[in-house]
Amino acid sequence: ALETALDAALEALRERYQAEHVWTAHVSALSSYVSAALLALNTVLFAGSVLWFEPRRRRMLREQITQDFELYATRLAAESRETTHSAAAELAQLIREELR
């Protein structure tokens, strides 16, 4: 009777150990699949960033720099014209004064 009870207890223990081992294997496999899915998602997001966002950002940056440069060149040209006209007017005034 004691031997039968001991065999039954050991069998129950072995079944529980196997069940826990199977459960651990399932959790481990699920963890691997989740990690692989997250890695795939990260790769897709990175590729999307490189292929879509970066060219768009570069184009917008290039357009903004071009606009800023054109505005600066326009202002510089206007200031240059004003300076040239005022210098020419001063020179003409000096010449007129010399000629008198």
JSON list of N, CA and C in Angstrom, two decimals, residues 72-85:
[
{"chain": "A", "resi": 72, "resn": "TYR", "atom": "N", "xyz": [17.41, 86.56, -48.66]},
{"chain": "A", "resi": 72, "resn": "TYR", "atom": "CA", "xyz": [18.64, 87.24, -48.27]},
{"chain": "A", "resi": 72, "resn": "TYR", "atom": "C", "xyz": [19.30, 87.92, -49.47]},
{"chain": "A", "resi": 73, "resn": "ALA", "atom": "N", "xyz": [19.34, 87.22, -50.61]},
{"chain": "A", "resi": 73, "resn": "ALA", "atom": "CA", "xyz": [19.96, 87.80, -51.81]},
{"chain": "A", "resi": 73, "resn": "ALA", "atom": "C", "xyz": [19.17, 89.02, -52.27]},
{"chain": "A", "resi": 74, "resn": "THR", "atom": "N", "xyz": [17.84, 88.96, -52.20]},
{"chain": "A", "resi": 74, "resn": "THR", "atom": "CA", "xyz": [17.02, 90.10, -52.60]},
{"chain": "A", "resi": 74, "resn": "THR", "atom": "C", "xyz": [17.28, 91.30, -51.69]},
{"chain": "A", "resi": 75, "resn": "ARG", "atom": "N", "xyz": [17.33, 91.04, -50.38]},
{"chain": "A", "resi": 75, "resn": "ARG", "atom": "CA", "xyz": [17.59, 92.13, -49.43]},
{"chain": "A", "resi": 75, "resn": "ARG", "atom": "C", "xyz": [18.99, 92.70, -49.64]},
{"chain": "A", "resi": 76, "resn": "LEU", "atom": "N", "xyz": [19.94, 91.83, -49.86]},
{"chain": "A", "resi": 76, "resn": "LEU", "atom": "CA", "xyz": [21.31, 92.28, -50.07]},
{"chain": "A", "resi": 76, "resn": "LEU", "atom": "C", "xyz": [21.42, 93.12, -51.34]},
{"chain": "A", "resi": 77, "resn": "ALA", "atom": "N", "xyz": [20.74, 92.70, -52.40]},
{"chain": "A", "resi": 77, "resn": "ALA", "atom": "CA", "xyz": [20.76, 93.47, -53.65]},
{"chain": "A", "resi": 77, "resn": "ALA", "atom": "C", "xyz": [20.11, 94.83, -53.45]},
{"chain": "A", "resi": 78, "resn": "ALA", "atom": "N", "xyz": [19.00, 94.87, -52.71]},
{"chain": "A", "resi": 78, "resn": "ALA", "atom": "CA", "xyz": [18.33, 96.15, -52.46]},
{"chain": "A", "resi": 78, "resn": "ALA", "atom": "C", "xyz": [19.23, 97.07, -51.64]},
{"chain": "A", "resi": 79, "resn": "GLU", "atom": "N", "xyz": [19.86, 96.53, -50.61]},
{"chain": "A", "resi": 79, "resn": "GLU", "atom": "CA", "xyz": [20.78, 97.34, -49.81]},
{"chain": "A", "resi": 79, "resn": "GLU", "atom": "C", "xyz": [21.96, 97.81, -50.65]},
{"chain": "A", "resi": 80, "resn": "SER", "atom": "N", "xyz": [22.44, 96.96, -51.51]},
{"chain": "A", "resi": 80, "resn": "SER", "atom": "CA", "xyz": [23.57, 97.32, -52.37]},
{"chain": "A", "resi": 80, "resn": "SER", "atom": "C", "xyz": [23.17, 98.46, -53.32]},
{"chain": "A", "resi": 81, "resn": "ARG", "atom": "N", "xyz": [21.96, 98.34, -53.90]},
{"chain": "A", "resi": 81, "resn": "ARG", "atom": "CA", "xyz": [21.49, 99.42, -54.78]},
{"chain": "A", "resi": 81, "resn": "ARG", "atom": "C", "xyz": [21.36, 100.73, -54.01]},
{"chain": "A", "resi": 82, "resn": "GLU", "atom": "N", "xyz": [20.79, 100.66, -52.81]},
{"chain": "A", "resi": 82, "resn": "GLU", "atom": "CA", "xyz": [20.64, 101.88, -52.00]},
{"chain": "A", "resi": 82, "resn": "GLU", "atom": "C", "xyz": [22.00, 102.48, -51.68]},
{"chain": "A", "resi": 83, "resn": "THR", "atom": "N", "xyz": [22.94, 101.64, -51.30]},
{"chain": "A", "resi": 83, "resn": "THR", "atom": "CA", "xyz": [24.27, 102.13, -50.97]},
{"chain": "A", "resi": 83, "resn": "THR", "atom": "C", "xyz": [24.94, 102.73, -52.21]},
{"chain": "A", "resi": 84, "resn": "THR", "atom": "N", "xyz": [24.80, 102.05, -53.34]},
{"chain": "A", "resi": 84, "resn": "THR", "atom": "CA", "xyz": [25.39, 102.54, -54.58]},
{"chain": "A", "resi": 84, "resn": "THR", "atom": "C", "xyz": [24.77, 103.88, -54.98]},
{"chain": "A", "resi": 85, "resn": "HIS", "atom": "N", "xyz": [23.44, 103.98, -54.90]},
{"chain": "A", "resi": 85, "resn": "HIS", "atom": "CA", "xyz": [22.77, 105.23, -55.26]},
{"chain": "A", "resi": 85, "resn": "HIS", "atom": "C", "xyz": [23.16, 106.36, -54.32]}
]
